[in-house]
Amino acid sequence: MDEFDSLTDGVFYVPPSTIGKTVGKSKAKAAKAAQWDHFRLDGFQQLKDVNEPIEAMEIRRALFNREWELMAGRIENVMRNMNTMVLSAIYNFVHNAYSRQSNNAVMPFLELPTGLIFAGINVPDHDLLFQQIAQTISSSTPPSSGAMGAEDMELDSNTAASASSASHVVVLQSKDCANLKSAQKSMIEQFLGLGIVGAINPLEGGARLQNYDMLVLERWYQSLCESSDGAGEERKQPTLVIILQDFESFDYDTLQDFITICSNYQDRIPFVLLMGLATSIDALHQGLPKAVLSRLQTRKFQMQQSSECLTAIIEDLFIHANVGLMVGSLPLKQLIDQFIHYNFSVGGFISNLKYIVMHHFYANPLSILCDRSLTAQSKALDFLTKGHFDHLRMLPSFQQYVEDKLNGDPQEAEMLILDDEFLVQQIPDMVQGLREYHQNFGMIFDFLWFLQSRFSISLLKKPKRALYFMALEGTLINSSHIPFLQSLVRKLDSNSMMMFVEDWLQLFKESPRCIPKNSTTLENAMDGELIVVQSIRDRMAALLDNVSEDSVTSSSETEDNGEEAEDSSKMLSGGFVKKRKLVSLNVYAHEADSRQTRIAKKTRETARIPKGALGAYTLLVKEIDETISRLFRTYLVCHTSVPLNEIYYYSQITIQQKAFLPQPRASIQAALGQPEVYLNCDCCRPPSGSTGQSLADMVLPTQHDTCILYKLYVECGRMINMYDWFTAFGMILERGQQPDSVEEPPAKKRAVGKGGRAGSKAKTKTIANANKLDQKEVQARFISGVAELQFMGFIKSTSRKTDHVMRLTWGNI
């Protein structure tokens, strides 16, 4: 048992080398061995269940690399685009920090410019965010942003003037700054290690100073300024930016001294601090005293929250289907639940997503077809084997597709099942149909989001990722959410309905999916839907124009002729005017609101429309409602109805749960109850004749001390007496020290006389004394095992009984 005392011994894996060991082999075998280099192929292996050729494995590997590079690039772009405005504001703040101070009142000391970056919880997870901030500040040009604040716009000219001198940035983390000495050392080494051309490292020559002395940084900065141009020296001096990534994790005493030292050197070295905060500004006031806070000139920067980043990532990757591999409902729910209920970590979400992509391409033989650009000339179709065809025909979506074909074309259904060549010809068409489904789904989903945003009812709002998850489950089109939205559309007045149709048409026109064509040929289904919406818009505009002209009957309309003429000119020059209302609705505009109810207003509005126009308008509203319902029921169907969707949708949840939602208690209890399974040793296995007892109840003296204590632990109640526990543990250990042949067979006992019996007793006593355990050793092993159980959370001490411990776990394995 001694060789299994340690469970944490390090081992080293030395991979076999294929170089220099091919002596006696043919060149073909040597080439084959080189092809099977595990590390060269990133762990990809040929799948034996389909007799996959090596060319198919290479295609899977290439698809994986391309797909993950696309996903990682799009995620990085989403994160950068969401924080573009904040990055631009931080850039302007850093480059204008000391130009602003020249206009301030004279103070006995200079205030240290400090930016407070509120990045949300789990700040250590935001390494990518702070890397982008450091890159932005170090660049010579500000990032492009759609809008800037008023203060930033006023100082835009100063930013352009000082942009030629890029700032130098270092990032300090709490793990590298345990005390003031280590914090200054890390900062100075990072600044001096930037490799500035022309700068002199004061550590290489002259007086030897400690690597944490601020004089080192001061001399380095002076040499850096002397190497710059002489013209405009004051404004072209570079700024030294210090980013404290996780402010709450720093030692506050260290931060106080560090900030004070930087403030004292501010007249010689222009420092700028950027602090990453996870909670609120109260953490700053609680961690630093007033004497230090008075030296800071703070400004807040609110970054996008991690939940908003997650929604943007899901929308860009999956809703608009900008990537090839999609995620099914159960894995996506697992990803979102782990994000919300555990850590709010975007980095964790990306890691889980990468594992999904890896498992899909590493283990799924049909992932060779997971290519949106798959055509009849693709090489992947040439390497399909009989095993691939069998896997294709076992897909539930393919079986449903064949069953649907039986009703219309039984011969084609039979060929799909029996003819492999015919199936190969149909695969590109099925992939094309899946691509069309994704594009149509993304466009109509945007229309659903546009429809929901038209109404300001808080209870109606659903997050975008919640709507997408309902669509993946197939419950969206049958839910009560869509009929309720349609009922709100039917209740719109004529002017609001016209504005709604105008915006609806504009949404379709701006989509890259359906662009108005000059010819009558329709390239896809969305082109036809665009024509339908265009027809509805034209008929409604004509109807409302006719009603407006026929309903001018009151004297108040005559008084507003000037305004109507102006609106008519606008309509002729720029199309339909959205702010234009029916003239009949303005008749009662000057009446007191207290004398009108909402129902009375609607009655008067409807009464002004002639009966013939009212009937036509009602039919048009009904057509709009039917069109909306048809769009949702046609293009928002569940992906499981599309053939071969299993190739593009990852839906395995069990492996993902085992990888990212481990159950440590179950694993620990299984290891303590059945150590022979984990240690793979014969000494811990039960005897061959002990089949009556369960494996977990067997207590063998050769097992690990912690395992023995755990098996005694499961037999105890809520309170465990330490002395009884120790006594039982010692008895089991002593049982293991007894010799196997102490008792002699009965036949031998009868053959031995008195003298022989006395000699046997003396021998047994001598052996027992020799094998008797030392009580101090038993006590030390007992204390060590109990400490391990306490560390793993099985027991805890209690003040009720000093000689007892309390049991914390139940439901043993």
Coordinates of C-alpha atoms in Angstrom, one line a residue, residues 15 41 122 259 310 327 434 446 482 573 607 627 654 705 734 762:
P15 CA 5.9 10.9 -26.9
L41 CA -2.8 16.7 -36.8
N122 CA -15.7 39.0 -12.7
I259 CA -0.9 56.4 -5.4
L310 CA -23.5 37.6 -24.6
V327 CA -25.8 25.2 -31.3
L434 CA -30.6 24.5 -44.9
D446 CA -35.4 40.6 -37.2
I482 CA -47.1 36.3 -31.6
S573 CA -41.2 65.6 -53.1
A607 CA -67.2 57.6 -38.6
T627 CA -49.3 38.1 -44.1
T654 CA -24.4 14.9 -21.8
D705 CA -6.4 5.6 5.5
E734 CA -4.2 -4.1 13.5
A762 CA 5.4 -18.9 22.1

